[in-house]
Amino acid sequence: MTETDPDDTPETRRARLILGLRSQGVSEPAVLRALEHTPRELFTPELFKERAWEDSALPIACGQTISQPFIVGLMTQALNIEPRARVLEIGTGSGYQTAVLSRLARLVYTVERYRTLLGEAEARFKQLQLGNIITRFGDGAEGWPKQAPFDRILVTAAAPSEPKALLAQLKPSGILVAPIGRGPVQTLKRYAGDGKGGFKEEVLCDVRFVPLLEGVAREL
Ligand code: SAH
């Protein structure tokens, strides 16, 4: 069976995707609900709308990608978000992951280095009436010092090495999840603060993310 059967309704595709994610280990009910209620077709370019409920990454503007739903689920689950949490996300992209986080956290701060992507994401947040997202155009590698410390930090672009500047903006018992590595395949890592200034580091899986680049984009 192909992933996208033209006779399927969007609801059938969505239900199949959610069941698939659950069987792959995204088991936290709140995370599955957040994925189920975030309309991914709103975040994908017109050309790929038919494929919005497939479990694959898809191209978006500026040569970037909207992440694969399984990876979004896995990273969100690894963050173990409590309802009162303030979460920082680096790499807004389409805003899909941001929207998922906004259904679980009290406040989500998100940083993007392309103005075009940020503007489009902001319009989607408005359309979906997600009022707990605060956006910024800038270099996310520096974090958001003015709003720090954060309960949780999620990096959705590959950091070349341990993101020290971001770890410094995490609360002592906070959690940071990020793809780490310079090549086309990186390691998804979870850093859990031990409450005393140290971190317990855990390897989650191999992933493929676009790189975390320095500075803001000159193009739109
Ligand atoms: N979470 C996104 C995935 C976007 S891909 C989604 O669900 O659609 C990663 C994004 O990180 C890209 O949009 C890229 O422009 C952005 N990015 C890369 N380096 C960055 C940096 N230093 N600061 C902010 N954003 C960055």
JSON list of C-alpha atoms and ligand atoms in Angstrom, two decimals:
[
{"chain": "A", "resi": 1, "resn": "MET", "atom": "CA", "xyz": [0.00, 0.00, 0.00]},
{"chain": "A", "resi": 2, "resn": "THR", "atom": "CA", "xyz": [1.34, 3.45, -0.83]},
{"chain": "A", "resi": 3, "resn": "GLU", "atom": "CA", "xyz": [1.45, 5.98, 1.98]},
{"chain": "A", "resi": 4, "resn": "THR", "atom": "CA", "xyz": [-0.98, 8.34, 0.29]},
{"chain": "A", "resi": 5, "resn": "ASP", "atom": "CA", "xyz": [-4.03, 6.66, -1.19]},
{"chain": "A", "resi": 6, "resn": "PRO", "atom": "CA", "xyz": [-5.90, 9.26, -3.28]},
{"chain": "A", "resi": 7, "resn": "ASP", "atom": "CA", "xyz": [-9.21, 7.85, -2.01]},
{"chain": "A", "resi": 8, "resn": "ASP", "atom": "CA", "xyz": [-8.34, 8.48, 1.63]},
{"chain": "A", "resi": 9, "resn": "THR", "atom": "CA", "xyz": [-9.92, 11.42, 3.38]},
{"chain": "A", "resi": 10, "resn": "PRO", "atom": "CA", "xyz": [-7.58, 13.76, 5.32]},
{"chain": "A", "resi": 11, "resn": "GLU", "atom": "CA", "xyz": [-9.14, 12.35, 8.52]},
{"chain": "A", "resi": 12, "resn": "THR", "atom": "CA", "xyz": [-8.17, 8.79, 7.56]},
{"chain": "A", "resi": 13, "resn": "ARG", "atom": "CA", "xyz": [-4.62, 9.89, 6.76]},
{"chain": "A", "resi": 14, "resn": "ARG", "atom": "CA", "xyz": [-4.36, 11.73, 10.04]},
{"chain": "A", "resi": 15, "resn": "ALA", "atom": "CA", "xyz": [-5.67, 8.78, 12.07]},
{"chain": "A", "resi": 16, "resn": "ARG", "atom": "CA", "xyz": [-3.27, 6.42, 10.31]},
{"chain": "A", "resi": 17, "resn": "LEU", "atom": "CA", "xyz": [-0.32, 8.70, 11.01]},
{"chain": "A", "resi": 18, "resn": "ILE", "atom": "CA", "xyz": [-1.17, 9.07, 14.70]},
{"chain": "A", "resi": 19, "resn": "LEU", "atom": "CA", "xyz": [-1.55, 5.29, 15.11]},
{"chain": "A", "resi": 20, "resn": "GLY", "atom": "CA", "xyz": [1.77, 4.79, 13.34]},
{"chain": "A", "resi": 21, "resn": "LEU", "atom": "CA", "xyz": [3.55, 7.24, 15.62]},
{"chain": "A", "resi": 22, "resn": "ARG", "atom": "CA", "xyz": [2.12, 5.48, 18.67]},
{"chain": "A", "resi": 23, "resn": "SER", "atom": "CA", "xyz": [3.38, 2.11, 17.43]},
{"chain": "A", "resi": 24, "resn": "GLN", "atom": "CA", "xyz": [6.84, 3.66, 16.94]},
{"chain": "A", "resi": 25, "resn": "GLY", "atom": "CA", "xyz": [7.06, 4.83, 20.55]},
{"chain": "A", "resi": 26, "resn": "VAL", "atom": "CA", "xyz": [5.39, 8.24, 20.70]},
{"chain": "A", "resi": 27, "resn": "SER", "atom": "CA", "xyz": [3.15, 7.05, 23.50]},
{"chain": "A", "resi": 28, "resn": "GLU", "atom": "CA", "xyz": [2.50, 10.12, 25.64]},
{"chain": "A", "resi": 29, "resn": "PRO", "atom": "CA", "xyz": [-1.24, 10.87, 25.19]},
{"chain": "A", "resi": 30, "resn": "ALA", "atom": "CA", "xyz": [-0.84, 14.66, 25.51]},
{"chain": "A", "resi": 31, "resn": "VAL", "atom": "CA", "xyz": [1.85, 14.66, 22.80]},
{"chain": "A", "resi": 32, "resn": "LEU", "atom": "CA", "xyz": [-0.28, 12.52, 20.46]},
{"chain": "A", "resi": 33, "resn": "ARG", "atom": "CA", "xyz": [-3.24, 14.85, 21.05]},
{"chain": "A", "resi": 34, "resn": "ALA", "atom": "CA", "xyz": [-1.12, 17.91, 20.28]},
{"chain": "A", "resi": 35, "resn": "LEU", "atom": "CA", "xyz": [0.01, 16.30, 16.99]},
{"chain": "A", "resi": 36, "resn": "GLU", "atom": "CA", "xyz": [-3.51, 15.24, 16.12]},
{"chain": "A", "resi": 37, "resn": "HIS", "atom": "CA", "xyz": [-4.89, 18.74, 16.65]},
{"chain": "A", "resi": 38, "resn": "THR", "atom": "CA", "xyz": [-2.18, 20.65, 14.78]},
{"chain": "A", "resi": 39, "resn": "PRO", "atom": "CA", "xyz": [-3.30, 20.86, 11.12]},
{"chain": "A", "resi": 40, "resn": "ARG", "atom": "CA", "xyz": [-0.02, 20.05, 9.34]},
{"chain": "A", "resi": 41, "resn": "GLU", "atom": "CA", "xyz": [-1.52, 20.91, 5.94]},
{"chain": "A", "resi": 42, "resn": "LEU", "atom": "CA", "xyz": [-1.53, 24.54, 7.04]},
{"chain": "A", "resi": 43, "resn": "PHE", "atom": "CA", "xyz": [2.27, 24.43, 7.47]},
{"chain": "A", "resi": 44, "resn": "THR", "atom": "CA", "xyz": [3.22, 22.73, 4.18]},
{"chain": "A", "resi": 45, "resn": "PRO", "atom": "CA", "xyz": [3.59, 24.47, 0.79]},
{"chain": "A", "resi": 46, "resn": "GLU", "atom": "CA", "xyz": [0.60, 24.19, -1.58]},
{"chain": "A", "resi": 47, "resn": "LEU", "atom": "CA", "xyz": [2.47, 21.64, -3.73]},
{"chain": "A", "resi": 48, "resn": "PHE", "atom": "CA", "xyz": [2.80, 19.18, -0.82]},
{"chain": "A", "resi": 49, "resn": "LYS", "atom": "CA", "xyz": [-0.56, 19.59, 0.94]},
{"chain": "A", "resi": 50, "resn": "GLU", "atom": "CA", "xyz": [-1.67, 16.13, -0.18]},
{"chain": "A", "resi": 51, "resn": "ARG", "atom": "CA", "xyz": [1.31, 14.71, 1.68]},
{"chain": "A", "resi": 52, "resn": "ALA", "atom": "CA", "xyz": [0.85, 16.72, 4.87]},
{"chain": "A", "resi": 53, "resn": "TRP", "atom": "CA", "xyz": [-0.22, 13.65, 6.90]},
{"chain": "A", "resi": 54, "resn": "GLU", "atom": "CA", "xyz": [2.57, 11.40, 5.65]},
{"chain": "A", "resi": 55, "resn": "ASP", "atom": "CA", "xyz": [5.35, 10.64, 8.08]},
{"chain": "A", "resi": 56, "resn": "SER", "atom": "CA", "xyz": [8.01, 12.47, 6.09]},
{"chain": "A", "resi": 57, "resn": "ALA", "atom": "CA", "xyz": [9.92, 15.74, 6.16]},
{"chain": "A", "resi": 58, "resn": "LEU", "atom": "CA", "xyz": [8.88, 18.11, 3.35]},
{"chain": "A", "resi": 59, "resn": "PRO", "atom": "CA", "xyz": [10.54, 21.12, 1.69]},
{"chain": "A", "resi": 60, "resn": "ILE", "atom": "CA", "xyz": [9.46, 24.63, 2.71]},
{"chain": "A", "resi": 61, "resn": "ALA", "atom": "CA", "xyz": [10.65, 28.07, 1.50]},
{"chain": "A", "resi": 62, "resn": "CYS", "atom": "CA", "xyz": [14.26, 29.27, 1.84]},
{"chain": "A", "resi": 63, "resn": "GLY", "atom": "CA", "xyz": [15.67, 25.77, 1.23]},
{"chain": "A", "resi": 64, "resn": "GLN", "atom": "CA", "xyz": [14.52, 24.58, 4.67]},
{"chain": "A", "resi": 65, "resn": "THR", "atom": "CA", "xyz": [12.29, 21.67, 5.75]},
{"chain": "A", "resi": 66, "resn": "ILE", "atom": "CA", "xyz": [9.28, 20.96, 7.92]},
{"chain": "A", "resi": 67, "resn": "SER", "atom": "CA", "xyz": [10.30, 18.09, 10.19]},
{"chain": "A", "resi": 68, "resn": "GLN", "atom": "CA", "xyz": [8.97, 14.54, 9.98]},
{"chain": "A", "resi": 69, "resn": "PRO", "atom": "CA", "xyz": [6.00, 14.06, 12.38]},
{"chain": "A", "resi": 70, "resn": "PHE", "atom": "CA", "xyz": [7.69, 11.09, 14.10]},
{"chain": "A", "resi": 71, "resn": "ILE", "atom": "CA", "xyz": [10.74, 13.23, 14.92]},
{"chain": "A", "resi": 72, "resn": "VAL", "atom": "CA", "xyz": [8.51, 16.10, 16.10]},
{"chain": "A", "resi": 73, "resn": "GLY", "atom": "CA", "xyz": [6.68, 13.62, 18.36]},
{"chain": "A", "resi": 74, "resn": "LEU", "atom": "CA", "xyz": [9.88, 12.05, 19.65]},
{"chain": "A", "resi": 75, "resn": "MET", "atom": "CA", "xyz": [11.54, 15.40, 20.43]},
{"chain": "A", "resi": 76, "resn": "THR", "atom": "CA", "xyz": [8.41, 16.80, 22.05]},
{"chain": "A", "resi": 77, "resn": "GLN", "atom": "CA", "xyz": [8.01, 13.69, 24.20]},
{"chain": "A", "resi": 78, "resn": "ALA", "atom": "CA", "xyz": [11.70, 13.80, 25.21]},
{"chain": "A", "resi": 79, "resn": "LEU", "atom": "CA", "xyz": [11.17, 17.34, 26.54]},
{"chain": "A", "resi": 80, "resn": "ASN", "atom": "CA", "xyz": [8.64, 16.09, 29.10]},
{"chain": "A", "resi": 81, "resn": "ILE", "atom": "CA", "xyz": [6.80, 19.43, 29.07]},
{"chain": "A", "resi": 82, "resn": "GLU", "atom": "CA", "xyz": [4.81, 20.47, 32.11]},
{"chain": "A", "resi": 83, "resn": "PRO", "atom": "CA", "xyz": [1.83, 22.79, 31.57]},
{"chain": "A", "resi": 84, "resn": "ARG", "atom": "CA", "xyz": [3.50, 25.70, 33.37]},
{"chain": "A", "resi": 85, "resn": "ALA", "atom": "CA", "xyz": [6.71, 25.46, 31.33]},
{"chain": "A", "resi": 86, "resn": "ARG", "atom": "CA", "xyz": [8.34, 28.25, 29.34]},
{"chain": "A", "resi": 87, "resn": "VAL", "atom": "CA", "xyz": [9.94, 26.68, 26.28]},
{"chain": "A", "resi": 88, "resn": "LEU", "atom": "CA", "xyz": [12.53, 28.12, 23.88]},
{"chain": "A", "resi": 89, "resn": "GLU", "atom": "CA", "xyz": [12.64, 26.76, 20.33]},
{"chain": "A", "resi": 90, "resn": "ILE", "atom": "CA", "xyz": [15.51, 27.53, 17.94]},
{"chain": "A", "resi": 91, "resn": "GLY", "atom": "CA", "xyz": [14.55, 27.31, 14.23]},
{"chain": "A", "resi": 92, "resn": "THR", "atom": "CA", "xyz": [10.89, 28.26, 13.75]},
{"chain": "A", "resi": 93, "resn": "GLY", "atom": "CA", "xyz": [10.84, 27.14, 10.10]},
{"chain": "A", "resi": 94, "resn": "SER", "atom": "CA", "xyz": [7.22, 26.50, 9.13]},
{"chain": "A", "resi": 95, "resn": "GLY", "atom": "CA", "xyz": [6.12, 26.91, 12.74]},
{"chain": "A", "resi": 96, "resn": "TYR", "atom": "CA", "xyz": [4.73, 23.36, 12.90]},
{"chain": "A", "resi": 97, "resn": "GLN", "atom": "CA", "xyz": [6.86, 22.21, 15.82]},
{"chain": "A", "resi": 98, "resn": "THR", "atom": "CA", "xyz": [6.20, 25.55, 17.55]},
{"chain": "A", "resi": 99, "resn": "ALA", "atom": "CA", "xyz": [2.45, 25.01, 17.24]},
{"chain": "A", "resi": 100, "resn": "VAL", "atom": "CA", "xyz": [2.74, 21.50, 18.72]},
{"chain": "A", "resi": 101, "resn": "LEU", "atom": "CA", "xyz": [4.76, 22.88, 21.66]},
{"chain": "A", "resi": 102, "resn": "SER", "atom": "CA", "xyz": [2.24, 25.68, 22.20]},
{"chain": "A", "resi": 103, "resn": "ARG", "atom": "CA", "xyz": [-0.46, 23.11, 22.96]},
{"chain": "A", "resi": 104, "resn": "LEU", "atom": "CA", "xyz": [1.61, 21.66, 25.81]},
{"chain": "A", "resi": 105, "resn": "ALA", "atom": "CA", "xyz": [3.47, 24.60, 27.36]},
{"chain": "A", "resi": 106, "resn": "ARG", "atom": "CA", "xyz": [2.44, 27.86, 28.98]},
{"chain": "A", "resi": 107, "resn": "LEU", "atom": "CA", "xyz": [4.67, 30.00, 26.74]},
{"chain": "A", "resi": 108, "resn": "VAL", "atom": "CA", "xyz": [6.77, 29.21, 23.68]},
{"chain": "A", "resi": 109, "resn": "TYR", "atom": "CA", "xyz": [9.59, 31.52, 22.55]},
{"chain": "A", "resi": 110, "resn": "THR", "atom": "CA", "xyz": [10.80, 30.81, 19.02]},
{"chain": "A", "resi": 111, "resn": "VAL", "atom": "CA", "xyz": [13.73, 32.25, 17.03]},
{"chain": "A", "resi": 112, "resn": "GLU", "atom": "CA", "xyz": [14.25, 32.13, 13.23]},
{"chain": "A", "resi": 113, "resn": "ARG", "atom": "CA", "xyz": [17.01, 33.58, 10.97]},
{"chain": "A", "resi": 114, "resn": "TYR", "atom": "CA", "xyz": [14.81, 33.96, 7.84]},
{"chain": "A", "resi": 115, "resn": "ARG", "atom": "CA", "xyz": [12.32, 36.83, 7.89]},
{"chain": "A", "resi": 116, "resn": "THR", "atom": "CA", "xyz": [10.12, 35.17, 5.25]},
{"chain": "A", "resi": 117, "resn": "LEU", "atom": "CA", "xyz": [9.72, 31.96, 7.22]},
{"chain": "A", "resi": 118, "resn": "LEU", "atom": "CA", "xyz": [9.08, 33.83, 10.45]},
{"chain": "A", "resi": 119, "resn": "GLY", "atom": "CA", "xyz": [6.41, 36.02, 8.83]},
{"chain": "A", "resi": 120, "resn": "GLU", "atom": "CA", "xyz": [4.58, 33.03, 7.36]},
{"chain": "A", "resi": 121, "resn": "ALA", "atom": "CA", "xyz": [4.76, 31.14, 10.66]},
{"chain": "A", "resi": 122, "resn": "GLU", "atom": "CA", "xyz": [3.39, 34.17, 12.54]},
{"chain": "A", "resi": 123, "resn": "ALA", "atom": "CA", "xyz": [0.40, 34.32, 10.17]},
{"chain": "A", "resi": 124, "resn": "ARG", "atom": "CA", "xyz": [-0.34, 30.64, 10.87]},
{"chain": "A", "resi": 125, "resn": "PHE", "atom": "CA", "xyz": [-0.15, 31.12, 14.65]},
{"chain": "A", "resi": 126, "resn": "LYS", "atom": "CA", "xyz": [-2.62, 33.98, 14.29]},
{"chain": "A", "resi": 127, "resn": "GLN", "atom": "CA", "xyz": [-4.97, 31.94, 12.11]},
{"chain": "A", "resi": 128, "resn": "LEU", "atom": "CA", "xyz": [-4.91, 29.09, 14.64]},
{"chain": "A", "resi": 129, "resn": "GLN", "atom": "CA", "xyz": [-5.33, 31.56, 17.52]},
{"chain": "A", "resi": 130, "resn": "LEU", "atom": "CA", "xyz": [-2.23, 30.29, 19.28]},
{"chain": "A", "resi": 131, "resn": "GLY", "atom": "CA", "xyz": [-1.76, 33.22, 21.62]},
{"chain": "A", "resi": 132, "resn": "ASN", "atom": "CA", "xyz": [1.09, 31.85, 23.75]},
{"chain": "A", "resi": 133, "resn": "ILE", "atom": "CA", "xyz": [3.87, 32.03, 21.11]},
{"chain": "A", "resi": 134, "resn": "ILE", "atom": "CA", "xyz": [6.46, 34.83, 21.17]},
{"chain": "A", "resi": 135, "resn": "THR", "atom": "CA", "xyz": [8.59, 35.12, 18.03]},
{"chain": "A", "resi": 136, "resn": "ARG", "atom": "CA", "xyz": [11.95, 36.72, 17.27]},
{"chain": "A", "resi": 137, "resn": "PHE", "atom": "CA", "xyz": [14.00, 37.28, 14.13]},
{"chain": "A", "resi": 138, "resn": "GLY", "atom": "CA", "xyz": [17.63, 36.62, 15.02]},
{"chain": "A", "resi": 139, "resn": "ASP", "atom": "CA", "xyz": [20.46, 34.17, 15.50]},
{"chain": "A", "resi": 140, "resn": "GLY", "atom": "CA", "xyz": [19.09, 31.43, 17.70]},
{"chain": "A", "resi": 141, "resn": "ALA", "atom": "CA", "xyz": [22.55, 30.02, 18.41]},
{"chain": "A", "resi": 142, "resn": "GLU", "atom": "CA", "xyz": [22.78, 32.84, 20.95]},
{"chain": "A", "resi": 143, "resn": "GLY", "atom": "CA", "xyz": [19.49, 31.82, 22.54]},
{"chain": "A", "resi": 144, "resn": "TRP", "atom": "CA", "xyz": [17.31, 34.58, 24.01]},
{"chain": "A", "resi": 145, "resn": "PRO", "atom": "CA", "xyz": [19.29, 35.88, 27.01]},
{"chain": "A", "resi": 146, "resn": "LYS", "atom": "CA", "xyz": [16.67, 38.48, 28.01]},
{"chain": "A", "resi": 147, "resn": "GLN", "atom": "CA", "xyz": [14.00, 35.83, 28.51]},
{"chain": "A", "resi": 148, "resn": "ALA", "atom": "CA", "xyz": [16.28, 33.18, 30.08]},
{"chain": "A", "resi": 149, "resn": "PRO", "atom": "CA", "xyz": [16.26, 30.91, 32.01]},
{"chain": "A", "resi": 150, "resn": "PHE", "atom": "CA", "xyz": [13.92, 28.46, 30.28]},
{"chain": "A", "resi": 151, "resn": "ASP", "atom": "CA", "xyz": [12.37, 25.25, 31.58]},
{"chain": "A", "resi": 152, "resn": "ARG", "atom": "CA", "xyz": [12.89, 23.52, 28.24]},
{"chain": "A", "resi": 153, "resn": "ILE", "atom": "CA", "xyz": [14.90, 24.25, 25.07]},
{"chain": "A", "resi": 154, "resn": "LEU", "atom": "CA", "xyz": [14.40, 22.56, 21.70]},
{"chain": "A", "resi": 155, "resn": "VAL", "atom": "CA", "xyz": [16.83, 23.06, 18.83]},
{"chain": "A", "resi": 156, "resn": "THR", "atom": "CA", "xyz": [15.38, 22.08, 15.44]},
{"chain": "A", "resi": 157, "resn": "ALA", "atom": "CA", "xyz": [18.55, 22.67, 13.37]},
{"chain": "A", "resi": 158, "resn": "ALA", "atom": "CA", "xyz": [21.76, 20.67, 13.76]},
{"chain": "A", "resi": 159, "resn": "ALA", "atom": "CA", "xyz": [24.29, 22.24, 16.16]},
{"chain": "A", "resi": 160, "resn": "PRO", "atom": "CA", "xyz": [27.93, 21.42, 15.25]},
{"chain": "A", "resi": 161, "resn": "SER", "atom": "CA", "xyz": [28.78, 20.59, 18.87]},
{"chain": "A", "resi": 162, "resn": "GLU", "atom": "CA", "xyz": [27.31, 20.82, 22.37]},
{"chain": "A", "resi": 163, "resn": "PRO", "atom": "CA", "xyz": [25.31, 24.11, 22.39]},
{"chain": "A", "resi": 164, "resn": "LYS", "atom": "CA", "xyz": [26.95, 25.69, 25.44]},
{"chain": "A", "resi": 165, "resn": "ALA", "atom": "CA", "xyz": [25.31, 29.12, 25.08]},
{"chain": "A", "resi": 166, "resn": "LEU", "atom": "CA", "xyz": [21.88, 27.46, 25.09]},
{"chain": "A", "resi": 167, "resn": "LEU", "atom": "CA", "xyz": [22.65, 25.08, 27.97]},
{"chain": "A", "resi": 168, "resn": "ALA", "atom": "CA", "xyz": [23.61, 28.19, 29.97]},
{"chain": "A", "resi": 169, "resn": "GLN", "atom": "CA", "xyz": [20.05, 29.53, 29.45]},
{"chain": "A", "resi": 170, "resn": "LEU", "atom": "CA", "xyz": [18.40, 26.42, 30.87]},
{"chain": "A", "resi": 171, "resn": "LYS", "atom": "CA", "xyz": [17.06, 26.20, 34.44]},
{"chain": "A", "resi": 172, "resn": "PRO", "atom": "CA", "xyz": [19.11, 23.88, 36.72]},
{"chain": "A", "resi": 173, "resn": "SER", "atom": "CA", "xyz": [16.58, 21.06, 36.34]},
{"chain": "A", "resi": 174, "resn": "GLY", "atom": "CA", "xyz": [15.64, 21.89, 32.75]},
{"chain": "A", "resi": 175, "resn": "ILE", "atom": "CA", "xyz": [15.83, 19.73, 29.64]},
{"chain": "A", "resi": 176, "resn": "LEU", "atom": "CA", "xyz": [17.38, 20.56, 26.26]},
{"chain": "A", "resi": 177, "resn": "VAL", "atom": "CA", "xyz": [16.94, 18.41, 23.14]},
{"chain": "A", "resi": 178, "resn": "ALA", "atom": "CA", "xyz": [19.06, 19.03, 20.04]},
{"chain": "A", "resi": 179, "resn": "PRO", "atom": "CA", "xyz": [20.51, 17.31, 16.97]},
{"chain": "A", "resi": 180, "resn": "ILE", "atom": "CA", "xyz": [24.30, 17.41, 17.34]},
{"chain": "A", "resi": 181, "resn": "GLY", "atom": "CA", "xyz": [26.80, 16.92, 14.53]},
{"chain": "A", "resi": 182, "resn": "ARG", "atom": "CA", "xyz": [28.34, 18.44, 11.40]},
{"chain": "A", "resi": 183, "resn": "GLY", "atom": "CA", "xyz": [27.52, 15.80, 8.78]},
{"chain": "A", "resi": 184, "resn": "PRO", "atom": "CA", "xyz": [24.30, 14.94, 6.91]},
{"chain": "A", "resi": 185, "resn": "VAL", "atom": "CA", "xyz": [23.34, 12.55, 9.74]},
{"chain": "A", "resi": 186, "resn": "GLN", "atom": "CA", "xyz": [23.43, 13.82, 13.30]},
{"chain": "A", "resi": 187, "resn": "THR", "atom": "CA", "xyz": [22.78, 12.42, 16.77]},
{"chain": "A", "resi": 188, "resn": "LEU", "atom": "CA", "xyz": [19.65, 13.57, 18.60]},
{"chain": "A", "resi": 189, "resn": "LYS", "atom": "CA", "xyz": [20.70, 14.26, 22.19]},
{"chain": "A", "resi": 190, "resn": "ARG", "atom": "CA", "xyz": [18.85, 15.04, 25.38]},
{"chain": "A", "resi": 191, "resn": "TYR", "atom": "CA", "xyz": [20.54, 17.02, 28.17]},
{"chain": "A", "resi": 192, "resn": "ALA", "atom": "CA", "xyz": [18.76, 16.85, 31.53]},
{"chain": "A", "resi": 193, "resn": "GLY", "atom": "CA", "xyz": [19.94, 19.27, 34.23]},
{"chain": "A", "resi": 194, "resn": "ASP", "atom": "CA", "xyz": [20.85, 17.58, 37.52]},
{"chain": "A", "resi": 195, "resn": "GLY", "atom": "CA", "xyz": [19.83, 20.64, 39.57]},
{"chain": "A", "resi": 196, "resn": "LYS", "atom": "CA", "xyz": [23.47, 21.34, 40.53]},
{"chain": "A", "resi": 197, "resn": "GLY", "atom": "CA", "xyz": [24.79, 22.83, 37.31]},
{"chain": "A", "resi": 198, "resn": "GLY", "atom": "CA", "xyz": [25.62, 19.53, 35.60]},
{"chain": "A", "resi": 199, "resn": "PHE", "atom": "CA", "xyz": [23.82, 17.56, 32.87]},
{"chain": "A", "resi": 200, "resn": "LYS", "atom": "CA", "xyz": [22.92, 13.97, 32.25]},
{"chain": "A", "resi": 201, "resn": "GLU", "atom": "CA", "xyz": [23.43, 13.37, 28.53]},
{"chain": "A", "resi": 202, "resn": "GLU", "atom": "CA", "xyz": [21.43, 10.78, 26.62]},
{"chain": "A", "resi": 203, "resn": "VAL", "atom": "CA", "xyz": [21.56, 9.72, 22.95]},
{"chain": "A", "resi": 204, "resn": "LEU", "atom": "CA", "xyz": [18.09, 9.31, 21.43]},
{"chain": "A", "resi": 205, "resn": "CYS", "atom": "CA", "xyz": [18.62, 8.37, 17.75]},
{"chain": "A", "resi": 206, "resn": "ASP", "atom": "CA", "xyz": [20.14, 9.36, 14.41]},
{"chain": "A", "resi": 207, "resn": "VAL", "atom": "CA", "xyz": [18.43, 12.28, 12.64]},
{"chain": "A", "resi": 208, "resn": "ARG", "atom": "CA", "xyz": [18.85, 14.46, 9.53]},
{"chain": "A", "resi": 209, "resn": "PHE", "atom": "CA", "xyz": [18.39, 18.17, 10.13]},
{"chain": "A", "resi": 210, "resn": "VAL", "atom": "CA", "xyz": [19.44, 21.29, 8.23]},
{"chain": "A", "resi": 211, "resn": "PRO", "atom": "CA", "xyz": [22.42, 22.96, 9.93]},
{"chain": "A", "resi": 212, "resn": "LEU", "atom": "CA", "xyz": [22.19, 25.62, 12.62]},
{"chain": "A", "resi": 213, "resn": "LEU", "atom": "CA", "xyz": [23.86, 28.53, 10.82]},
{"chain": "A", "resi": 214, "resn": "GLU", "atom": "CA", "xyz": [25.57, 31.57, 12.31]},
{"chain": "A", "resi": 215, "resn": "GLY", "atom": "CA", "xyz": [23.99, 35.01, 12.09]},
{"chain": "A", "resi": 216, "resn": "VAL", "atom": "CA", "xyz": [20.76, 36.00, 10.37]},
{"chain": "A", "resi": 217, "resn": "ALA", "atom": "CA", "xyz": [20.04, 35.32, 6.70]},
{"chain": "A", "resi": 218, "resn": "ARG", "atom": "CA", "xyz": [20.86, 38.21, 4.31]},
{"chain": "A", "resi": 219, "resn": "GLU", "atom": "CA", "xyz": [18.21, 37.06, 1.86]},
{"chain": "A", "resi": 220, "resn": "LEU", "atom": "CA", "xyz": [14.57, 37.26, 2.81]},
{"chain": "B", "resi": 1, "resn": "SAH", "atom": "N1", "xyz": [10.82, 23.34, 13.52]},
{"chain": "B", "resi": 1, "resn": "SAH", "atom": "C1", "xyz": [10.74, 23.53, 12.10]},
{"chain": "B", "resi": 1, "resn": "SAH", "atom": "C2", "xyz": [11.91, 22.90, 11.40]},
{"chain": "B", "resi": 1, "resn": "SAH", "atom": "C3", "xyz": [12.61, 23.93, 10.62]},
{"chain": "B", "resi": 1, "resn": "SAH", "atom": "S1", "xyz": [14.13, 23.49, 9.85]},
{"chain": "B", "resi": 1, "resn": "SAH", "atom": "C4", "xyz": [9.40, 23.06, 11.53]},
{"chain": "B", "resi": 1, "resn": "SAH", "atom": "O1", "xyz": [8.67, 22.37, 12.23]},
{"chain": "B", "resi": 1, "resn": "SAH", "atom": "O2", "xyz": [9.07, 23.44, 10.41]},
{"chain": "B", "resi": 1, "resn": "SAH", "atom": "C5", "xyz": [15.26, 24.42, 10.83]},
{"chain": "B", "resi": 1, "resn": "SAH", "atom": "C6", "xyz": [15.08, 25.91, 10.86]},
{"chain": "B", "resi": 1, "resn": "SAH", "atom": "O3", "xyz": [16.15, 26.43, 11.64]},
{"chain": "B", "resi": 1, "resn": "SAH", "atom": "C7", "xyz": [15.19, 26.60, 9.51]},
{"chain": "B", "resi": 1, "resn": "SAH", "atom": "O4", "xyz": [14.05, 27.37, 9.28]},
{"chain": "B", "resi": 1, "resn": "SAH", "atom": "C8", "xyz": [16.43, 27.48, 9.62]},
{"chain": "B", "resi": 1, "resn": "SAH", "atom": "O5", "xyz": [16.35, 28.70, 8.92]},
{"chain": "B", "resi": 1, "resn": "SAH", "atom": "C9", "xyz": [16.51, 27.69, 11.12]},
{"chain": "B", "resi": 1, "resn": "SAH", "atom": "N2", "xyz": [17.83, 28.07, 11.63]},
{"chain": "B", "resi": 1, "resn": "SAH", "atom": "C10", "xyz": [19.05, 27.58, 11.27]},
{"chain": "B", "resi": 1, "resn": "SAH", "atom": "N3", "xyz": [20.02, 28.20, 11.97]},
{"chain": "B", "resi": 1, "resn": "SAH", "atom": "C11", "xyz": [19.40, 29.10, 12.79]},
{"chain": "B", "resi": 1, "resn": "SAH", "atom": "C12", "xyz": [19.87, 30.06, 13.75]},
{"chain": "B", "resi": 1, "resn": "SAH", "atom": "N4", "xyz": [21.16, 30.23, 14.01]},
{"chain": "B", "resi": 1, "resn": "SAH", "atom": "N5", "xyz": [18.94, 30.80, 14.37]},
{"chain": "B", "resi": 1, "resn": "SAH", "atom": "C13", "xyz": [17.62, 30.68, 14.12]},
{"chain": "B", "resi": 1, "resn": "SAH", "atom": "N6", "xyz": [17.12, 29.80, 13.23]},
{"chain": "B", "resi": 1, "resn": "SAH", "atom": "C14", "xyz": [18.00, 29.02, 12.58]}
]
